[in-house]
N, CA, C and O atoms as a MOPAC input file, in Angstrom:
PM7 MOZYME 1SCF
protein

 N    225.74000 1   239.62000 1   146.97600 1
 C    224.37400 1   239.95000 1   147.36600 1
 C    223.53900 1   240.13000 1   146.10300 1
 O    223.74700 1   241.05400 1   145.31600 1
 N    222.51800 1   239.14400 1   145.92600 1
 C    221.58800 1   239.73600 1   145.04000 1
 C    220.68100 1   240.95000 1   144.91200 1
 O    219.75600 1   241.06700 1   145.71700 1
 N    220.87400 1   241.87300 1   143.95300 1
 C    219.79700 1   242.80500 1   144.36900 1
 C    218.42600 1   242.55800 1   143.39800 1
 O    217.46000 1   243.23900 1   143.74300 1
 N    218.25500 1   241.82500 1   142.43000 1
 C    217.18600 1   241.74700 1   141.95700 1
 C    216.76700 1   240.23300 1   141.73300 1
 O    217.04700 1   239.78400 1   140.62100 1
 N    216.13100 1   239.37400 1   142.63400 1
 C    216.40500 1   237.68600 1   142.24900 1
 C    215.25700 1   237.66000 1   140.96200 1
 O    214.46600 1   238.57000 1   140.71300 1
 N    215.39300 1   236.34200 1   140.20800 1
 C    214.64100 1   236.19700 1   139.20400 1
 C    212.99400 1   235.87200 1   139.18400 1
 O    212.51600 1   234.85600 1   138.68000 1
 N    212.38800 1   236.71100 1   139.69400 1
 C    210.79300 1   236.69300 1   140.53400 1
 C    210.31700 1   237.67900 1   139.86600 1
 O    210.57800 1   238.87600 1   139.99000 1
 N    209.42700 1   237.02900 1   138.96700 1
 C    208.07000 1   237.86700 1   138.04300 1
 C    206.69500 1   237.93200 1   138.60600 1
 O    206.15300 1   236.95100 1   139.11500 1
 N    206.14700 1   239.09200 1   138.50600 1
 C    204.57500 1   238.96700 1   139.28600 1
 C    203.95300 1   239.54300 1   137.90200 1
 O    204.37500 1   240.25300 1   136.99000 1
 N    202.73400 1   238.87900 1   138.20500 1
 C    202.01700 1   239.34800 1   136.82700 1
 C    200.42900 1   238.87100 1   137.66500 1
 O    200.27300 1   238.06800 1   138.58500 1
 N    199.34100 1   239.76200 1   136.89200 1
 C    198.02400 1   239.30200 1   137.31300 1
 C    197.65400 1   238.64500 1   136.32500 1
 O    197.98900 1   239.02600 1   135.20300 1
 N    196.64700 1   237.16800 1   136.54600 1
 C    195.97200 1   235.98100 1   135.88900 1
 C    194.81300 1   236.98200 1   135.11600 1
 O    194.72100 1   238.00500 1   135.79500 1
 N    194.27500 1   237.01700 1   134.42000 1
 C    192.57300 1   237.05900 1   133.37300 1
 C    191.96000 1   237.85000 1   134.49200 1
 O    191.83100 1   239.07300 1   134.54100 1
 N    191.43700 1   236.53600 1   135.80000 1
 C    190.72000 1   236.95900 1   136.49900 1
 C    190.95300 1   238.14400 1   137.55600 1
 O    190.16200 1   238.56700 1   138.39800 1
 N    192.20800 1   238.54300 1   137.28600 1
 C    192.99900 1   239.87700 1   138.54300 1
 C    193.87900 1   239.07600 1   139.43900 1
 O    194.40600 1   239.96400 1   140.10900 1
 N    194.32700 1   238.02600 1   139.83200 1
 C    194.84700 1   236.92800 1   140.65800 1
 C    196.49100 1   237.39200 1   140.39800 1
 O    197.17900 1   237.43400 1   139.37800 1
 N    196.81200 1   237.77400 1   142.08500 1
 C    198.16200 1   238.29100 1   141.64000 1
 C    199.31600 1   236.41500 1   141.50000 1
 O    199.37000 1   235.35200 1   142.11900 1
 N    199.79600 1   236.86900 1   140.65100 1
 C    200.58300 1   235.76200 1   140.85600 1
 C    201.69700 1   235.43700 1   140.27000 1
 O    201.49400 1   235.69300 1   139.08300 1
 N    203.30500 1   234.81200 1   140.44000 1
 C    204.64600 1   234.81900 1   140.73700 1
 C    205.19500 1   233.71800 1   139.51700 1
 O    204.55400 1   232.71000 1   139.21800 1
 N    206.18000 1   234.01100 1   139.03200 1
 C    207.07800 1   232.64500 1   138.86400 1
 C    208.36900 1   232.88300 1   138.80800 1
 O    208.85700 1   233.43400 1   137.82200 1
 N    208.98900 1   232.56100 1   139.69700 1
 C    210.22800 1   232.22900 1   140.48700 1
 C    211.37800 1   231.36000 1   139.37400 1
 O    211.02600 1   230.31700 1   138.82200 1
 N    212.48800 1   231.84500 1   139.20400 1
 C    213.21900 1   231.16400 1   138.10100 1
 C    214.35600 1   230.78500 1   139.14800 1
 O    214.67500 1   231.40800 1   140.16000 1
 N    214.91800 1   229.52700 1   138.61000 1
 C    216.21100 1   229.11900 1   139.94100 1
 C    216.95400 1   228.69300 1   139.18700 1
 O    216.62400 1   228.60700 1   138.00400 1
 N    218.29500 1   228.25600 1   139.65400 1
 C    219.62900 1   227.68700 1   139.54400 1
 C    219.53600 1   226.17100 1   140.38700 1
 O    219.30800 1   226.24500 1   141.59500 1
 N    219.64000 1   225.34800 1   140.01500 1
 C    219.99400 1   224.53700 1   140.87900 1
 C    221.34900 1   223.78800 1   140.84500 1
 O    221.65300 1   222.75900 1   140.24200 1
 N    222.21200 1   224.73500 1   141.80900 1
 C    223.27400 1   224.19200 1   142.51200 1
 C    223.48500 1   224.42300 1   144.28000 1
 O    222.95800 1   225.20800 1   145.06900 1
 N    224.49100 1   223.36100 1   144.43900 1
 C    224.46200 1   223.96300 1   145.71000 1
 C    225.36200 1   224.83800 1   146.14900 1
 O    226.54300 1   224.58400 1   146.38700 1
 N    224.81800 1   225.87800 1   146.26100 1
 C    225.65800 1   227.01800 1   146.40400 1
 C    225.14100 1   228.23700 1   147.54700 1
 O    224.34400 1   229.05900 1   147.09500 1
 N    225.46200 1   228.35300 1   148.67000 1
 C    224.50500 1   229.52400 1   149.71700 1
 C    224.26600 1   230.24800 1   149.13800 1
 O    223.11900 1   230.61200 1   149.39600 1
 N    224.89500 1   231.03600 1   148.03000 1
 C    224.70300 1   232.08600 1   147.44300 1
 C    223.04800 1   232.30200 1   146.34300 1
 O    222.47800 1   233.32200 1   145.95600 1
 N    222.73800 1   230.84300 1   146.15000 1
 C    221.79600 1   230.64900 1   145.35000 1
 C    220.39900 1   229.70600 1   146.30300 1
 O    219.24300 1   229.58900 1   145.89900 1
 N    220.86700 1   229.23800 1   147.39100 1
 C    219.86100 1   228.42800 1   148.19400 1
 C    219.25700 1   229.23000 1   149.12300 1
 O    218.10500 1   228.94000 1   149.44500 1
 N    219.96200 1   230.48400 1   149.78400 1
 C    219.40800 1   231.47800 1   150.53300 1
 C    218.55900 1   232.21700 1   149.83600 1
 O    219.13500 1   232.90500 1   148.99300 1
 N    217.38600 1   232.33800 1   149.86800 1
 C    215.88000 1   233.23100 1   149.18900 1
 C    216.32500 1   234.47200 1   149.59700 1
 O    216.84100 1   234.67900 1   150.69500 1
 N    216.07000 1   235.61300 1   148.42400 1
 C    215.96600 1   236.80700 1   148.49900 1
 C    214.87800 1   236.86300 1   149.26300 1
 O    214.07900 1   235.93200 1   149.36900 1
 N    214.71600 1   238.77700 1   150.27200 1
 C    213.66900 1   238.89100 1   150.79500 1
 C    212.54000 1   239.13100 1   149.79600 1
 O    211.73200 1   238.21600 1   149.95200 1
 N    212.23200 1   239.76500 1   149.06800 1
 C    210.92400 1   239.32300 1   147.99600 1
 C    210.65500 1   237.89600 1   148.07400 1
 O    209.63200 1   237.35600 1   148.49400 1
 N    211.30300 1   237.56600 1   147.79000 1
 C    210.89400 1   235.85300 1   147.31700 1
 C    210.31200 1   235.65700 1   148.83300 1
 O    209.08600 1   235.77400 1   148.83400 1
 N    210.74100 1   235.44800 1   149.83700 1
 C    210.25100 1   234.95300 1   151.48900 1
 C    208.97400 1   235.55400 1   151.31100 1
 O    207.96400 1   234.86600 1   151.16100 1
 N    208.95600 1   237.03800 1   151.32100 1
 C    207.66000 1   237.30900 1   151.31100 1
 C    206.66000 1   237.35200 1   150.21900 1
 O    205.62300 1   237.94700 1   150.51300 1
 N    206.73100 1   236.89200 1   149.11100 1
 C    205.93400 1   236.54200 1   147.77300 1
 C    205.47000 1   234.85500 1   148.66400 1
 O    204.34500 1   234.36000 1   148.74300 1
 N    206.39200 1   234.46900 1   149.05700 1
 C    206.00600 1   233.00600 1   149.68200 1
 C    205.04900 1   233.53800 1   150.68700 1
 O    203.84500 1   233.32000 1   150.55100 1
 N    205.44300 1   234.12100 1   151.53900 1
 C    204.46000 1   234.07500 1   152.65600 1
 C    202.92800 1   234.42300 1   152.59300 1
 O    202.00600 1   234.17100 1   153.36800 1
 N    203.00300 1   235.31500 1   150.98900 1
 C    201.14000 1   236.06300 1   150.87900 1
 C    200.64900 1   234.58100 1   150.02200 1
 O    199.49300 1   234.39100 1   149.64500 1
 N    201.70500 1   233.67900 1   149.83200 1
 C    200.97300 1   232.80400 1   148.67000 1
 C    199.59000 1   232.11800 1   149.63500 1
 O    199.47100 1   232.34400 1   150.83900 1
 N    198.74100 1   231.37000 1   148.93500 1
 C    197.83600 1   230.83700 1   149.19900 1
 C    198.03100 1   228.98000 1   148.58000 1
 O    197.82400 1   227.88400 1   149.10100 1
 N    198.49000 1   229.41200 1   147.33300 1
 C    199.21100 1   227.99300 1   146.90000 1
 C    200.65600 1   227.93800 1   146.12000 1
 O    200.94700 1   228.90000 1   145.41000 1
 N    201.19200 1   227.28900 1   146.18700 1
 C    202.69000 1   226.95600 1   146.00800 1
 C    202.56800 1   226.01600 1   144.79900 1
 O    201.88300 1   225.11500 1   145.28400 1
 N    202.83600 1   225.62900 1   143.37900 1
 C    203.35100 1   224.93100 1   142.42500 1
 C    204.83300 1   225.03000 1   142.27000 1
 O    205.40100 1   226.11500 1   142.14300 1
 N    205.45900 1   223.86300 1   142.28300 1
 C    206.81300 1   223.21400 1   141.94800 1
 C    207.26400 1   222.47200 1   141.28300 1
 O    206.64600 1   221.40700 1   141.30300 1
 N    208.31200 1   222.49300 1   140.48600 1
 C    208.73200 1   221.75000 1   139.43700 1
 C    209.46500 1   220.95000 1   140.38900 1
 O    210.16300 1   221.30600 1   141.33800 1
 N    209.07800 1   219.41800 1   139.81000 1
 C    210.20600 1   218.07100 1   140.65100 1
 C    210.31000 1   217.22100 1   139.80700 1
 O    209.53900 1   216.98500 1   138.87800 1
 N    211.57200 1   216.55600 1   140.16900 1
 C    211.76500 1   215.35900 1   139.13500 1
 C    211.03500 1   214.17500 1   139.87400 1
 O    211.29000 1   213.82800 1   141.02700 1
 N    210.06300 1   213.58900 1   139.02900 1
 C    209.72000 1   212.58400 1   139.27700 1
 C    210.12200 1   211.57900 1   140.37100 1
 O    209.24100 1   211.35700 1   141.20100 1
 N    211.37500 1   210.88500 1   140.53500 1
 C    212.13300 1   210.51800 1   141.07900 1
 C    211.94700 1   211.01000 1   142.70500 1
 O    211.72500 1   210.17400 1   143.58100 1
 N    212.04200 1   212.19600 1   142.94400 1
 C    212.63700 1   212.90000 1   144.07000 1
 C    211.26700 1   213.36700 1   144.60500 1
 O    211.15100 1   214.15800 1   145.54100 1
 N    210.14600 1   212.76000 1   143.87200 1
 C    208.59300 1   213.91500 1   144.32400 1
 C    208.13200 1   213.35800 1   145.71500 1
 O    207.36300 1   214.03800 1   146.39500 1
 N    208.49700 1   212.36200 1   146.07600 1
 C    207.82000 1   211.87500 1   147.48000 1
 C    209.06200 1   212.65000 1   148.64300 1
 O    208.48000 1   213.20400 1   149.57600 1
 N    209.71400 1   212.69800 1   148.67400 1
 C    210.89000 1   213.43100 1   149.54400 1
 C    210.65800 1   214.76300 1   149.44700 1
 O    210.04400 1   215.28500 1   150.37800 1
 N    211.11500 1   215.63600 1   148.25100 1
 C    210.82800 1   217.10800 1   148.07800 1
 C    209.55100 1   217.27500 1   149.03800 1
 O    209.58300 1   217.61200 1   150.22200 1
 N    208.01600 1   216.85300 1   147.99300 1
 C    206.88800 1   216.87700 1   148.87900 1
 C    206.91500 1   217.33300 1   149.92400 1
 O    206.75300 1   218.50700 1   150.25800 1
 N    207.21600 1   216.03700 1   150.80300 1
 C    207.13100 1   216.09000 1   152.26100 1
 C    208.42500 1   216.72000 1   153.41600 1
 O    208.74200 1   216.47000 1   154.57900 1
 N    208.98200 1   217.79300 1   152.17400 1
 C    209.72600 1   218.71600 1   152.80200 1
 C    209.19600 1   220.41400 1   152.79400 1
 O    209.64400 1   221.42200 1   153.34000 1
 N    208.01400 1   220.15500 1   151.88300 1
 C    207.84100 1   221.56600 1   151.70000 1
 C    206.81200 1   221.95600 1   153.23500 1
 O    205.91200 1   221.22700 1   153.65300 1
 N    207.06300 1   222.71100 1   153.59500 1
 C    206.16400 1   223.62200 1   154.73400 1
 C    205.02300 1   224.77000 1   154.05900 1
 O    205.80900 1   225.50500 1   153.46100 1
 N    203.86700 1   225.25300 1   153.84800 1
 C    203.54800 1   226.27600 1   154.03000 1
 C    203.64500 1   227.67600 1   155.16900 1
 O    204.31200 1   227.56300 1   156.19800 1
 N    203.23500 1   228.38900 1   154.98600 1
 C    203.44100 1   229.52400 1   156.41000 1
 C    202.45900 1   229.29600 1   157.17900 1
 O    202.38700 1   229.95200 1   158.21800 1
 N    201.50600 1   228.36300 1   156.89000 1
 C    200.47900 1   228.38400 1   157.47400 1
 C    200.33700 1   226.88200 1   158.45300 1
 O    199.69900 1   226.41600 1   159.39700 1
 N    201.38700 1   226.54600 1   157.50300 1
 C    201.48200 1   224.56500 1   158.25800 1
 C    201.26900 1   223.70400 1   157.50300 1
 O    201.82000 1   222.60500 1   157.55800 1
 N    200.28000 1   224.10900 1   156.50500 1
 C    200.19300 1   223.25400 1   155.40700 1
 C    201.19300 1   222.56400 1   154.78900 1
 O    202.04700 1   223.41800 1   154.54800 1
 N    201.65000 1   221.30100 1   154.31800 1
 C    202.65700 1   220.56600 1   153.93700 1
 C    202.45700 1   220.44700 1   152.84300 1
 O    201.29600 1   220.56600 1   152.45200 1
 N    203.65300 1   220.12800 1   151.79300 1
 C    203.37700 1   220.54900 1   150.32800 1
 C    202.41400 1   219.21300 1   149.72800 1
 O    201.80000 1   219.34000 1   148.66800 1
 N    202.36300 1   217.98900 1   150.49400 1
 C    201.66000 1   216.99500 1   150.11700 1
 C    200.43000 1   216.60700 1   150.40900 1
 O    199.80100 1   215.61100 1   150.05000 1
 N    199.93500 1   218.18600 1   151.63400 1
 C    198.36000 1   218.24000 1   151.90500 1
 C    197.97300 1   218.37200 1   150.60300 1
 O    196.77700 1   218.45500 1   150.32100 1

């Protein structure tokens, strides 16, 4: 069980709360299941930035969901 995942909040210049999320990428449940912070840091977001490999950006894209419905390629 993670108790602290790697999720920094910091405010922008203008007061803008905002996150950056550090990951592992393997496949592993232990690392693909989101801590609850992280779910809910996602859910107040308004916009989502993601690192993708080139390669993989039309697939990833059009896998991401917002909470709102928004798709990561609106």
């Amino acid at each position: 069980e993670v108790e602290r995942p790697f999720l920094w909040k910091f405010r922008s210049p203008a007061g803008t709360e905002q996150y950056l999320l550090g990951t592992i990428h393997v496949p592993d449940d232990r690392v693909l299941k989101l801590h609850e912070r992280i779910d809910a840091a996602l859910d107040r977001a308004d916009s989502l930035f993601v690192e993708v490999a080139p390669a993989d950006q039309p697939r990833q894209l059009a896998a991401i969901t917002m909470a709102d419905g928004r798709k990561g390629a609106d």
